[in-house]
C-alpha cells in the first residue's frame, strides 16, 4: 500500500493545548504559573483553519478534566507564532514545525520547545455548484496560483466559466504559506484575481456565491456532520478531485477522503503540529499529551482527518444498490 507519510501503530497522542500562560501575562510567566497537566486555566493559539478539530479536542479534554479551562485564540499562523515567540502563550497549532532559528531563540530564553505531529489534513479545492470542472491536476493548480493561466477555459477548453477567482482564508494563514512552499516552491502567488477573506467559513460562502471561484480550505471544514462515515462533503459546493498526473481524469484524481490521505493518493496533504513551549510541563503539555493519546487521536479520526498515530484497519466492502 502506497503511503506518503508514516502512520505509527498504536493510537498514542500528544496534544499541545496552550500554556498556562494567559494571553496577557508577562514574559517568563513560568515563574508565577500554578497550572498542572490536568488543571488550571490557559490561553493558546491556533491557525483558524484548524478550529473545528481543536474545538472538538477542547470539549473532550475539559469533560475529562473538569478543573481545566482552555481558551483557544483562532488567528492566522503568522500571528500565532509571533505570540509563541513573544512568550504571551505557550502553545500553538500550526501546519509547520519550528524553524531552527525559532528553536534556538526559545532555548536561549530558558524555554523547552517541543513539536508534536497530531494529524494530517487534506487541503481541499472547492468550486461553485455551477462549475462542471470536478478534476484538476497539481500542474494546473500551480499554473493558476503562479498567474500563468487566468481563465477556466485555459484549464478546460469546454468550460463555460470565465476568469478564475482564487479565494484564501487569510493572507497570513497556514493555507497560503503551504501553497507557496509546497506547490510553488517558494515563489509568490501571482494570480491576477486573488481574494483573501477572513475565515475558512468565509471561503465556503464566497465560493457558494461566485460561479467562477475556486477556494482553498482545510478538509475538516467540509465534512457533512450528518454523515458519520466521513465520506460526504457539504452539499452546497463541489470538492474537486486532484491528480498528480499532468492531465487530470476521473480515473487518476482523488478527493481528500481519509483513505486517500492514508494511501497518499491525494496529493495535497499537510501535517498538523502542536508546538508547545512549556518547561514546567503544565496544562499546555498535558493537553498535547492528551491529543496524542488513543482518545485524542480518535477525536481526530472521527473528524474526517487522519490521526498521526493509529492502528488503522482497511476493509473491502461490497455495496449493493
XYZ file of C-alpha atoms in Angstrom:
321
model
C 0.000 0.000 0.000
C 1.418 3.348 -1.001
C 1.879 5.771 1.901
C 3.042 9.358 1.764
C 3.764 9.520 5.438
C 4.352 7.350 8.465
C 1.302 6.193 10.402
C 2.544 4.722 13.676
C 0.833 1.662 15.110
C -0.976 2.247 18.392
C -3.018 5.415 18.928
C -0.711 7.284 21.229
C -1.115 11.052 21.002
C 0.337 14.095 22.500
C -1.736 17.179 22.409
C -0.451 20.598 22.855
C -3.020 22.963 24.067
C -1.857 26.229 25.196
C 0.264 27.032 28.106
C -0.900 28.138 31.460
C 0.374 31.481 30.398
C -2.552 33.773 29.745
C -2.556 35.904 26.626
C -1.951 38.973 28.758
C 0.677 37.642 31.179
C 4.246 38.977 31.087
C 7.262 37.174 29.728
C 8.846 34.489 31.888
C 5.432 33.847 33.443
C 6.599 30.270 34.062
C 7.747 31.526 37.471
C 4.207 32.506 38.520
C 2.177 29.729 36.888
C 0.054 27.411 39.011
C -1.425 25.122 36.364
C -0.776 21.399 36.213
C -1.076 18.926 33.349
C -4.819 18.488 34.066
C -5.939 21.622 35.929
C -5.761 25.386 35.625
C -6.617 27.990 33.022
C -4.665 28.821 29.873
C -4.875 30.558 26.510
C -3.391 29.015 23.379
C -3.357 29.938 19.692
C -4.187 28.008 16.538
C -4.411 28.733 12.859
C -8.095 29.386 12.218
C -8.268 26.657 9.570
C -7.886 24.041 12.334
C -10.621 25.434 14.603
C -13.199 22.616 14.022
C -10.875 19.857 15.208
C -9.318 21.939 18.005
C -12.781 22.814 19.346
C -13.663 19.123 19.477
C -10.440 18.252 21.305
C -11.008 21.047 23.851
C -14.547 19.823 24.541
C -13.428 16.241 25.188
C -10.401 17.295 27.253
C -12.430 19.589 29.532
C -15.071 16.908 30.008
C -12.303 14.509 31.050
C -10.561 17.056 33.314
C -13.249 19.355 34.799
C -10.654 21.507 36.591
C -9.051 22.506 33.275
C -10.185 25.592 31.364
C -8.795 26.112 27.864
C -9.251 29.287 25.810
C -8.346 28.957 22.099
C -7.308 32.061 20.164
C -8.053 31.477 16.479
C -5.875 33.634 14.298
C -3.516 33.298 11.336
C -0.379 31.175 11.517
C 1.975 34.165 11.455
C 0.276 35.862 14.412
C 0.093 32.595 16.366
C 3.845 32.043 16.054
C 4.533 35.666 16.984
C 2.589 35.136 20.220
C 4.557 31.982 20.989
C 7.920 33.605 20.319
C 6.967 36.630 22.423
C 6.080 34.341 25.365
C 2.476 35.575 25.578
C 1.273 31.979 25.065
C 2.932 28.577 25.347
C 1.075 26.502 22.760
C 0.297 26.853 19.048
C -1.354 24.577 16.488
C 0.066 25.107 13.013
C 0.850 23.346 9.746
C 4.607 23.627 10.202
C 7.340 22.752 12.665
C 9.645 25.203 14.425
C 12.438 26.626 12.338
C 15.935 26.044 13.699
C 16.178 29.767 14.434
C 12.973 29.664 16.473
C 14.136 26.649 18.484
C 17.440 28.323 19.335
C 15.725 31.565 20.331
C 13.303 29.805 22.698
C 16.043 27.681 24.264
C 18.185 30.793 24.782
C 15.357 32.237 26.901
C 15.134 29.093 29.010
C 12.278 27.564 27.050
C 11.647 23.948 26.188
C 10.286 23.894 22.601
C 8.551 20.637 21.715
C 6.851 19.842 18.397
C 4.267 17.048 18.219
C 2.628 15.963 14.945
C -1.009 15.218 15.762
C -2.650 14.532 12.407
C -2.925 15.065 8.670
C -5.253 17.414 6.835
C -6.158 17.377 3.161
C -6.004 20.846 1.632
C -9.223 20.937 -0.398
C -10.057 22.750 -3.635
C -13.726 23.756 -3.803
C -15.779 25.252 -6.636
C -19.317 26.533 -7.143
C -22.089 24.033 -7.882
C -22.488 25.617 -11.332
C -18.909 24.712 -12.256
C -18.785 21.374 -14.069
C -14.990 21.095 -13.706
C -14.541 18.490 -10.992
C -10.998 17.234 -11.696
C -7.770 19.226 -11.696
C -4.062 18.393 -11.807
C -1.379 19.708 -9.487
C 0.264 21.148 -12.596
C -2.839 23.217 -13.347
C -3.158 24.318 -9.715
C 0.426 25.569 -9.950
C -0.373 27.371 -13.225
C -3.370 29.085 -11.620
C -1.511 30.224 -8.494
C 1.509 31.437 -10.464
C -0.699 33.510 -12.776
C 0.254 31.512 -15.868
C -3.447 30.926 -16.585
C -6.327 33.195 -15.603
C -9.415 31.703 -17.258
C -11.205 28.409 -16.764
C -11.068 27.697 -20.493
C -7.256 27.625 -20.182
C -7.723 24.619 -17.902
C -10.668 23.072 -19.744
C -11.393 24.351 -23.284
C -15.029 23.288 -22.850
C -15.546 25.280 -19.669
C -18.339 27.859 -19.649
C -16.875 29.786 -16.724
C -14.886 32.999 -17.160
C -12.000 34.388 -15.117
C -10.654 32.210 -12.310
C -11.119 33.805 -8.897
C -8.819 32.260 -6.250
C -10.044 32.573 -2.654
C -7.986 32.067 0.516
C -9.000 32.433 4.153
C -6.329 34.949 5.181
C -3.176 36.342 3.581
C -1.087 35.182 6.576
C -2.753 31.802 7.041
C -1.143 28.377 7.016
C -3.035 27.655 3.789
C -1.325 30.477 1.893
C 2.115 29.617 3.279
C 1.677 25.921 2.469
C 0.676 26.686 -1.131
C 3.689 28.963 -1.575
C 6.129 26.457 -0.058
C 4.725 23.145 -1.302
C 3.058 23.983 -4.622
C 5.007 26.992 -5.905
C 8.387 26.026 -4.466
C 8.731 29.268 -2.526
C 7.662 31.571 -5.355
C 4.900 34.132 -4.650
C 1.261 33.713 -5.645
C 0.639 35.856 -8.734
C -2.905 35.014 -9.729
C -4.497 38.210 -11.153
C -7.812 37.550 -9.382
C -6.952 36.520 -5.848
C -9.014 37.244 -2.758
C -8.270 36.871 0.940
C -11.396 36.860 3.078
C -11.217 36.372 6.858
C -12.033 32.784 7.776
C -12.417 29.345 6.234
C -16.190 29.668 6.594
C -15.991 32.870 4.532
C -14.159 30.957 1.779
C -17.016 28.446 1.557
C -19.573 31.267 1.466
C -17.658 33.126 -1.245
C -17.487 30.035 -3.436
C -21.202 29.429 -2.945
C -21.926 32.921 -4.282
C -19.388 33.216 -7.121
C -19.589 30.764 -10.021
C -16.044 31.433 -11.286
C -14.276 30.968 -7.964
C -12.011 28.260 -6.588
C -11.488 28.175 -2.830
C -8.668 26.539 -0.881
C -9.547 25.295 2.629
C -8.726 22.516 5.070
C -10.849 19.417 4.579
C -12.091 19.450 8.182
C -14.248 22.442 7.213
C -16.115 20.422 4.590
C -17.260 17.349 6.456
C -21.040 16.918 6.466
C -21.827 16.235 10.147
C -24.948 14.297 9.129
C -22.712 11.575 7.697
C -20.964 9.584 10.436
C -18.853 7.716 7.868
C -16.937 10.901 6.931
C -17.392 10.335 3.193
C -19.827 13.164 2.448
C -18.800 16.764 1.852
C -21.091 19.776 2.184
C -23.829 19.761 -0.430
C -23.632 23.471 -1.306
C -20.220 23.330 -3.044
C -18.212 20.870 -5.150
C -14.974 19.387 -3.852
C -12.551 18.847 -6.731
C -10.617 15.631 -7.313
C -6.883 16.284 -7.624
C -4.348 14.376 -9.744
C -0.577 14.067 -9.579
C -0.551 13.491 -13.345
C -0.211 16.377 -15.784
C -3.673 15.641 -17.169
C -6.426 15.010 -14.640
C -9.081 12.383 -15.343
C -11.749 10.735 -13.230
C -9.544 7.616 -13.021
C -6.351 9.306 -11.754
C -7.802 12.023 -9.489
C -8.737 11.785 -5.834
C -10.765 13.656 -3.229
C -9.429 14.353 0.302
C -11.116 11.374 1.954
C -9.334 9.810 4.927
C -8.478 6.673 2.962
C -6.751 8.640 0.186
C -4.836 10.649 2.770
C -3.723 7.337 4.261
C -2.607 5.828 0.936
C -1.032 9.080 -0.275
C -3.155 9.127 -3.437
C -4.452 12.577 -2.555
C -1.529 14.939 -3.256
C -2.319 17.970 -1.060
C -1.561 16.649 2.431
C -0.241 18.775 5.268
C 0.791 17.802 8.791
C -0.809 19.462 11.815
C 1.660 20.219 14.637
C 1.233 21.089 18.280
C 4.099 23.477 19.071
C 4.497 23.620 22.820
C 6.989 25.667 24.842
C 6.144 24.583 28.380
C 9.223 23.944 30.582
C 7.108 23.201 33.703
C 5.028 20.513 31.941
C 1.758 22.134 32.932
C -1.603 22.320 31.179
C -0.243 23.066 27.663
C 1.942 19.968 27.890
C -0.946 17.927 29.340
C -3.288 18.902 26.548
C -0.652 17.981 23.977
C -0.201 14.573 25.593
C -3.963 14.051 25.559
C -4.258 14.703 21.823
C -1.517 12.149 21.222
C -3.296 9.577 23.361
C -5.679 6.983 21.876
C -8.691 9.029 22.946
C -7.400 12.268 21.452
C -6.426 10.547 18.207
C -9.897 9.010 17.993
C -11.348 12.530 18.058
C -9.189 13.382 15.038
C -10.226 10.211 13.254
C -13.921 10.954 13.729
C -13.491 14.496 12.433
C -12.600 13.238 8.893
C -8.890 13.998 9.330
C -6.190 11.345 9.600
C -4.630 10.779 13.045
C -0.846 10.830 13.165
C -0.755 7.757 15.384
C -3.235 4.982 14.968
C -3.807 1.311 14.373
C -5.873 1.671 11.204
C -7.637 -1.273 9.608
C -8.816 -1.079 5.974
C -11.612 -3.421 4.886
C -13.108 -4.096 1.450
C -16.878 -3.948 1.339
C -19.488 -4.748 -1.291
C -22.089 -2.053 -1.852
C -25.491 -3.110 -3.119
C -27.704 -0.588 -4.828
